Amino acid sequence: MPPPHQKHNHIPPSFTKKKSQTLSEISNHDTTDYNDKSPKGTIDSEIIDLIDEINAFEGYVTTSSCAGRVAVFVEGRKAVASSATVDGGAGVASSSNNEDGEVAGDSAESAIDGRQTSRGAGPGGKGHGNRWLYVSHEPIPSSHLRSANPMEFHELFQLAPQPQCLPSTANNPPRLIKLSFAPLILHILCANLHAAKGLLAAAINAGFRESGVQSLRALDDEDSGVMVGIRTAGVGFETVVGVVEEVGWEEVYRSLVGEGYLRMCVGVVNERFGWNVERRERLRGELAGLRGLEGKERLWEEKGARRERMRVEGLRRRKEQEQAQEVRVGGKNGDVDEEDVLDGGVVA
């Protein structure tokens, strides 16, 4: 009978197949032929080592990732509710779950096939007309902070100076422009609940406290695997820095803040990048510990097999000793014969 942990660690063939396909795609990330579905088109170089370390576990495979990102983002146009929706008719839009248990089409970015990808009308968000004015997976270069240009960050973020007075928006809420920092996020398919439990513990211990299981279909079908999302909200940052001003057929991305405010926000974002790296390295440390536990489980299993082998060998040696004892009592080479002893005779 297999030990308990061996039953829990069953790796379904379907998982092995999916992992093989995913790793085959990821293995080309550093070639010119590689291109994923994200606007960037490549895996973030800052977390390639982390992804490799996760995929080195037999029961894990990464399905999406983002190292962390700063962005200045323009909201898309909001959909106008139809009369059917207002009247309670059938015109209510709904979202559906994809195969990994995530809500499709309901987030600024969805993660597919190992990288960050966009859904909807354009890269990075909901609605028609959304766009990025600035995006980077690295801290904003310090050269911008040292610049003597009085409008350095307005120009970097493609924002027009703030107006003398703000337009009235009581009846027509404006489309907002936001400056944000999003920390590391990973989606990892686990072969089973046992593997997912260890990964979640490692993530939470590393400070990714909003991590969780995306789907529990494995409770009904053990071949489904368990999707785990590793994330944290504690490092995130978002603030409104402007609005979209429509002038005729053109759009003006109008700042609502001064240059000093943007400069301060850049400092905050770069600090968050540092915190993000710290948590990422803590996660790598927790994973190293998890690999140590995985190794101990394997040693425990080998120890059990070795114990059985030693038991069999012990029985064999005892039998050999008994046979040798019988030979010694058999009357050869001057030894006493057992029958002569019983008859009271002595062999000369």
Short mmCIF file of C-alpha atoms in Angstrom, two decimals:
data_model
loop_
_atom_site.label_atom_id
_atom_site.label_comp_id
_atom_site.label_asym_id
_atom_site.label_seq_id
_atom_site.Cartn_x
_atom_site.Cartn_y
_atom_site.Cartn_z
CA MET A 1 0.00 0.00 0.00
CA PRO A 2 1.53 3.39 -0.98
CA PRO A 3 2.27 5.88 1.81
CA PRO A 4 -0.36 8.64 2.34
CA HIS A 5 1.71 11.45 0.79
CA GLN A 6 2.29 9.36 -2.33
CA LYS A 7 -1.47 9.08 -2.91
CA HIS A 8 -1.90 12.84 -2.47
CA ASN A 9 0.98 13.55 -4.87
CA HIS A 10 -0.52 11.69 -7.81
CA ILE A 11 0.40 13.53 -11.03
CA PRO A 12 -2.42 13.18 -13.61
CA PRO A 13 -1.29 12.44 -17.20
CA SER A 14 -3.33 15.44 -18.39
CA PHE A 15 -1.25 17.73 -16.17
CA THR A 16 2.00 16.25 -17.44
CA LYS A 17 0.89 16.84 -21.03
CA LYS A 18 -0.15 20.45 -20.38
CA LYS A 19 3.08 21.18 -18.53
CA SER A 20 5.15 19.75 -21.38
CA GLN A 21 3.35 21.95 -23.90
CA THR A 22 3.74 25.08 -21.76
CA LEU A 23 7.43 24.51 -21.08
CA SER A 24 8.03 23.94 -24.77
CA GLU A 25 6.62 27.41 -25.49
CA ILE A 26 8.48 29.09 -22.62
CA SER A 27 11.80 27.53 -23.62
CA ASN A 28 11.93 29.86 -26.64
CA HIS A 29 11.41 33.07 -24.64
CA ASP A 30 14.93 34.34 -25.39
CA THR A 31 14.79 33.81 -29.15
CA THR A 32 13.67 36.20 -31.86
CA ASP A 33 11.02 33.68 -32.92
CA TYR A 34 9.23 33.85 -29.58
CA ASN A 35 6.08 35.98 -29.31
CA ASP A 36 3.23 35.67 -26.85
CA LYS A 37 -0.24 37.19 -26.80
CA SER A 38 0.56 40.14 -24.55
CA PRO A 39 1.01 43.73 -25.79
CA LYS A 40 4.66 43.46 -24.75
CA GLY A 41 5.06 40.17 -26.59
CA THR A 42 7.61 38.59 -24.23
CA ILE A 43 8.00 37.21 -20.71
CA ASP A 44 9.24 39.77 -18.21
CA SER A 45 12.98 39.18 -17.87
CA GLU A 46 12.89 40.13 -14.17
CA ILE A 47 11.07 36.89 -13.25
CA ILE A 48 12.48 34.35 -15.70
CA ASP A 49 14.57 32.78 -12.91
CA LEU A 50 11.52 32.61 -10.63
CA ILE A 51 9.43 30.98 -13.36
CA ASP A 52 12.17 28.41 -14.00
CA GLU A 53 12.38 27.61 -10.28
CA ILE A 54 8.62 27.10 -10.02
CA ASN A 55 8.49 24.92 -13.12
CA ALA A 56 11.32 22.78 -11.71
CA PHE A 57 8.77 21.32 -9.29
CA GLU A 58 7.14 18.21 -10.70
CA GLY A 59 3.66 19.34 -9.68
CA TYR A 60 3.70 23.01 -10.85
CA VAL A 61 3.59 24.88 -14.13
CA THR A 62 3.21 28.64 -14.59
CA THR A 63 0.38 29.69 -16.90
CA SER A 64 0.67 33.47 -16.59
CA SER A 65 2.92 36.06 -15.03
CA CYS A 66 3.68 39.74 -14.63
CA ALA A 67 6.82 40.93 -12.81
CA GLY A 68 5.22 44.20 -11.70
CA ARG A 69 4.24 47.24 -13.75
CA VAL A 70 3.89 51.00 -13.66
CA ALA A 71 1.33 52.44 -16.05
CA VAL A 72 -0.49 55.62 -16.94
CA PHE A 73 -3.81 54.35 -18.24
CA VAL A 74 -6.77 55.99 -19.99
CA GLU A 75 -10.16 54.49 -19.20
CA GLY A 76 -12.32 53.34 -22.08
CA ARG A 77 -15.77 54.71 -22.82
CA LYS A 78 -18.44 53.31 -20.56
CA ALA A 79 -21.20 51.23 -22.09
CA VAL A 80 -24.61 52.91 -21.95
CA ALA A 81 -27.34 50.76 -20.39
CA SER A 82 -30.05 49.81 -22.86
CA SER A 83 -33.74 50.36 -22.15
CA ALA A 84 -34.14 46.61 -21.82
CA THR A 85 -31.59 46.61 -19.02
CA VAL A 86 -33.21 49.55 -17.24
CA ASP A 87 -36.64 47.94 -17.50
CA GLY A 88 -35.33 44.66 -16.15
CA GLY A 89 -35.49 42.95 -19.54
CA ALA A 90 -33.10 40.52 -21.17
CA GLY A 91 -30.48 43.10 -22.09
CA VAL A 92 -28.20 42.48 -19.12
CA ALA A 93 -24.62 41.64 -20.01
CA SER A 94 -23.01 38.79 -18.15
CA SER A 95 -19.51 37.46 -17.84
CA SER A 96 -18.56 33.81 -18.05
CA ASN A 97 -15.84 31.74 -16.47
CA ASN A 98 -12.99 30.44 -18.56
CA GLU A 99 -11.51 26.98 -18.19
CA ASP A 100 -9.30 28.07 -15.30
CA GLY A 101 -12.20 29.43 -13.28
CA GLU A 102 -11.39 33.08 -13.91
CA VAL A 103 -13.95 35.62 -15.06
CA ALA A 104 -13.43 36.25 -18.74
CA GLY A 105 -13.49 39.79 -20.08
CA ASP A 106 -13.91 41.41 -16.69
CA SER A 107 -10.41 42.62 -15.83
CA ALA A 108 -7.99 45.17 -17.18
CA GLU A 109 -5.68 42.38 -18.19
CA SER A 110 -6.18 38.65 -18.35
CA ALA A 111 -3.32 36.20 -18.07
CA ILE A 112 -3.16 33.48 -20.70
CA ASP A 113 -0.52 30.98 -21.83
CA GLY A 114 2.19 32.05 -19.44
CA ARG A 115 2.15 35.80 -19.92
CA GLN A 116 0.03 38.92 -19.40
CA THR A 117 -2.44 39.53 -22.23
CA SER A 118 -5.23 42.01 -22.94
CA ARG A 119 -8.87 41.37 -23.75
CA GLY A 120 -11.50 43.62 -25.23
CA ALA A 121 -11.12 46.67 -27.45
CA GLY A 122 -7.50 47.48 -26.72
CA PRO A 123 -4.48 46.63 -24.59
CA GLY A 124 -4.88 47.08 -20.91
CA GLY A 125 -8.54 47.63 -20.07
CA LYS A 126 -12.29 47.68 -20.56
CA GLY A 127 -14.31 49.63 -23.05
CA HIS A 128 -13.66 51.29 -26.37
CA GLY A 129 -10.96 53.95 -26.43
CA ASN A 130 -8.81 52.68 -23.57
CA ARG A 131 -5.05 52.95 -23.96
CA TRP A 132 -1.75 53.19 -22.16
CA LEU A 133 0.04 56.52 -22.18
CA TYR A 134 3.02 54.99 -20.39
CA VAL A 135 3.87 51.45 -19.29
CA SER A 136 7.02 49.78 -17.99
CA HIS A 137 7.97 46.69 -16.00
CA GLU A 138 10.97 48.49 -14.53
CA PRO A 139 11.32 51.50 -12.20
CA ILE A 140 11.10 54.88 -13.89
CA PRO A 141 14.73 55.88 -14.68
CA SER A 142 16.31 58.27 -12.20
CA SER A 143 17.43 60.44 -15.13
CA HIS A 144 13.87 61.77 -15.29
CA LEU A 145 14.01 62.72 -11.63
CA ARG A 146 17.27 64.60 -12.19
CA SER A 147 15.97 66.43 -15.25
CA ALA A 148 15.75 70.22 -15.13
CA ASN A 149 12.74 70.18 -17.47
CA PRO A 150 9.86 71.78 -15.50
CA MET A 151 7.33 69.54 -17.32
CA GLU A 152 9.41 66.34 -17.43
CA PHE A 153 6.72 63.96 -16.19
CA HIS A 154 3.85 65.62 -18.02
CA GLU A 155 5.77 65.01 -21.22
CA LEU A 156 6.81 61.48 -20.23
CA PHE A 157 3.20 60.56 -19.46
CA GLN A 158 1.79 62.46 -22.49
CA LEU A 159 -0.35 64.75 -20.33
CA ALA A 160 -1.38 68.27 -21.30
CA PRO A 161 -1.04 70.88 -18.50
CA GLN A 162 -3.96 71.22 -16.13
CA PRO A 163 -6.65 73.75 -17.13
CA GLN A 164 -7.38 76.98 -15.32
CA CYS A 165 -10.78 75.63 -14.30
CA LEU A 166 -12.25 72.15 -14.44
CA PRO A 167 -15.29 71.48 -16.66
CA SER A 168 -18.54 70.53 -14.97
CA THR A 169 -18.98 66.75 -14.96
CA ALA A 170 -22.08 66.31 -12.79
CA ASN A 171 -24.21 64.81 -15.57
CA ASN A 172 -21.39 63.33 -17.65
CA PRO A 173 -18.66 61.67 -15.57
CA PRO A 174 -15.30 61.98 -17.37
CA ARG A 175 -13.01 59.18 -18.44
CA LEU A 176 -10.22 59.12 -15.91
CA ILE A 177 -6.48 58.85 -16.42
CA LYS A 178 -4.76 56.88 -13.66
CA LEU A 179 -1.17 56.39 -12.61
CA SER A 180 -0.74 52.97 -11.01
CA PHE A 181 1.71 50.37 -9.86
CA ALA A 182 0.68 46.70 -10.01
CA PRO A 183 2.91 44.21 -8.14
CA LEU A 184 4.02 40.73 -9.14
CA ILE A 185 1.24 38.32 -10.07
CA LEU A 186 1.50 34.66 -11.03
CA HIS A 187 -0.97 31.98 -12.00
CA ILE A 188 0.29 28.46 -11.41
CA LEU A 189 -1.45 25.23 -12.31
CA CYS A 190 -0.85 22.61 -9.62
CA ALA A 191 -1.15 18.88 -10.25
CA ASN A 192 -3.27 18.29 -7.15
CA LEU A 193 -4.54 19.81 -3.91
CA HIS A 194 -1.52 18.59 -1.96
CA ALA A 195 0.82 20.55 -4.24
CA ALA A 196 -1.46 23.61 -4.15
CA LYS A 197 -1.46 23.62 -0.34
CA GLY A 198 2.33 23.85 -0.17
CA LEU A 199 2.49 26.58 -2.81
CA LEU A 200 -0.17 28.69 -1.07
CA ALA A 201 1.65 28.43 2.24
CA ALA A 202 4.89 29.58 0.60
CA ALA A 203 3.15 32.52 -1.11
CA ILE A 204 1.39 33.75 2.04
CA ASN A 205 4.56 33.41 4.12
CA ALA A 206 6.37 35.53 1.53
CA GLY A 207 3.83 38.35 1.92
CA PHE A 208 1.47 37.58 -0.97
CA ARG A 209 -1.50 37.47 1.37
CA GLU A 210 -4.21 37.80 -1.27
CA SER A 211 -3.11 34.57 -2.93
CA GLY A 212 -5.73 31.87 -3.33
CA VAL A 213 -7.18 28.99 -5.29
CA GLN A 214 -8.91 30.02 -8.51
CA SER A 215 -10.78 26.76 -9.08
CA LEU A 216 -11.66 23.69 -7.02
CA ARG A 217 -12.79 21.43 -9.83
CA ALA A 218 -10.15 18.97 -8.63
CA LEU A 219 -12.55 18.05 -5.82
CA ASP A 220 -14.83 16.48 -8.44
CA ASP A 221 -12.21 15.52 -11.01
CA GLU A 222 -8.66 14.95 -9.76
CA ASP A 223 -7.33 15.26 -13.32
CA SER A 224 -8.46 18.91 -13.52
CA GLY A 225 -5.57 20.27 -11.48
CA VAL A 226 -5.75 23.28 -9.16
CA MET A 227 -5.12 26.85 -10.36
CA VAL A 228 -3.42 29.03 -7.76
CA GLY A 229 -3.12 32.80 -8.06
CA ILE A 230 -0.18 34.45 -6.27
CA ARG A 231 -0.83 38.14 -5.63
CA THR A 232 -0.70 40.93 -3.09
CA ALA A 233 -2.64 44.15 -2.73
CA GLY A 234 -0.37 45.62 -0.07
CA VAL A 235 2.22 46.89 -2.54
CA GLY A 236 -0.21 48.26 -5.13
CA PHE A 237 -0.71 51.96 -5.79
CA GLU A 238 -3.20 53.94 -7.88
CA THR A 239 -4.13 57.60 -8.18
CA VAL A 240 -6.10 59.75 -10.63
CA VAL A 241 -3.84 62.20 -12.47
CA GLY A 242 -6.05 63.43 -15.31
CA VAL A 243 -9.18 63.24 -17.42
CA VAL A 244 -9.96 62.86 -21.10
CA GLU A 245 -11.16 66.11 -22.63
CA GLU A 246 -13.00 65.72 -25.93
CA VAL A 247 -12.49 68.63 -28.30
CA GLY A 248 -14.49 67.99 -31.44
CA TRP A 249 -13.31 64.64 -32.77
CA GLU A 250 -10.04 64.78 -30.86
CA GLU A 251 -9.14 63.73 -27.35
CA VAL A 252 -6.88 65.73 -25.06
CA TYR A 253 -5.32 63.93 -22.11
CA ARG A 254 -5.59 66.70 -19.56
CA SER A 255 -3.64 66.65 -16.30
CA LEU A 256 -5.46 67.43 -13.06
CA VAL A 257 -2.28 67.74 -10.99
CA GLY A 258 0.94 69.70 -10.96
CA GLU A 259 4.41 68.52 -11.93
CA GLY A 260 5.38 68.26 -8.27
CA TYR A 261 2.60 65.77 -7.61
CA LEU A 262 3.65 63.58 -10.54
CA ARG A 263 7.25 63.70 -9.33
CA MET A 264 6.14 62.60 -5.86
CA CYS A 265 4.09 59.73 -7.33
CA VAL A 266 7.09 58.56 -9.35
CA GLY A 267 9.06 58.34 -6.11
CA VAL A 268 6.29 56.26 -4.55
CA VAL A 269 6.13 53.95 -7.58
CA ASN A 270 9.89 53.36 -7.59
CA GLU A 271 9.78 52.60 -3.88
CA ARG A 272 7.01 50.05 -4.52
CA PHE A 273 9.18 48.42 -7.17
CA GLY A 274 11.78 47.88 -4.44
CA TRP A 275 9.22 46.36 -2.10
CA ASN A 276 8.02 44.16 -4.94
CA VAL A 277 11.54 42.79 -5.48
CA GLU A 278 11.87 42.08 -1.75
CA ARG A 279 8.68 40.02 -1.72
CA ARG A 280 9.69 38.26 -4.92
CA GLU A 281 12.98 37.19 -3.33
CA ARG A 282 11.16 36.11 -0.18
CA LEU A 283 8.95 33.94 -2.37
CA ARG A 284 12.03 32.38 -3.94
CA GLY A 285 13.33 31.62 -0.45
CA GLU A 286 10.04 30.01 0.57
CA LEU A 287 10.08 27.92 -2.61
CA ALA A 288 13.59 26.75 -1.78
CA GLY A 289 12.31 25.62 1.60
CA LEU A 290 9.38 23.91 -0.08
CA ARG A 291 11.79 22.03 -2.33
CA GLY A 292 13.62 20.88 0.80
CA LEU A 293 10.35 19.50 2.20
CA GLU A 294 9.63 17.83 -1.12
CA GLY A 295 13.05 16.17 -0.94
CA LYS A 296 12.37 14.93 2.59
CA GLU A 297 9.12 13.36 1.42
CA ARG A 298 11.00 11.55 -1.29
CA LEU A 299 13.64 10.41 1.23
CA TRP A 300 10.87 9.19 3.52
CA GLU A 301 9.48 7.11 0.72
CA GLU A 302 12.90 5.70 -0.11
CA LYS A 303 13.45 4.99 3.58
CA GLY A 304 10.26 2.94 3.65
CA ALA A 305 11.37 0.91 0.66
CA ARG A 306 14.79 0.45 2.23
CA ARG A 307 13.23 -0.76 5.48
CA GLU A 308 11.33 -3.44 3.58
CA ARG A 309 14.47 -4.49 1.72
CA MET A 310 16.42 -4.73 4.97
CA ARG A 311 13.65 -6.85 6.52
CA VAL A 312 13.81 -9.28 3.61
CA GLU A 313 17.60 -9.38 3.77
CA GLY A 314 17.47 -9.97 7.52
CA LEU A 315 15.18 -12.95 7.05
CA ARG A 316 17.49 -14.31 4.36
CA ARG A 317 20.58 -13.98 6.57
CA ARG A 318 18.84 -15.66 9.49
CA LYS A 319 17.86 -18.55 7.28
CA GLU A 320 21.47 -18.86 6.08
CA GLN A 321 22.70 -18.87 9.68
CA GLU A 322 20.24 -21.61 10.58
CA GLN A 323 21.39 -23.67 7.63
CA ALA A 324 25.03 -23.16 8.63
CA GLN A 325 24.22 -24.29 12.16
CA GLU A 326 22.66 -27.49 10.80
CA VAL A 327 25.84 -28.19 8.84
CA ARG A 328 28.04 -27.73 11.92
CA VAL A 329 25.93 -30.25 13.88
CA GLY A 330 26.09 -32.73 10.98
CA GLY A 331 29.18 -34.73 12.17
CA LYS A 332 31.69 -33.44 9.65
CA ASN A 333 35.32 -32.57 10.49
CA GLY A 334 35.08 -34.03 14.02
CA ASP A 335 31.82 -32.31 14.97
CA VAL A 336 29.31 -34.12 17.16
CA ASP A 337 26.53 -35.92 15.31
CA GLU A 338 23.10 -35.09 16.69
CA GLU A 339 21.86 -38.72 16.54
CA ASP A 340 24.95 -40.05 18.39
CA VAL A 341 24.40 -37.57 21.16
CA LEU A 342 20.81 -38.73 21.57
CA ASP A 343 21.93 -42.40 21.61
CA GLY A 344 24.56 -41.71 24.24
CA GLY A 345 27.44 -42.65 21.92
CA VAL A 346 30.52 -40.61 21.18
CA VAL A 347 32.24 -40.32 17.83
CA ALA A 348 36.00 -40.89 18.09
#
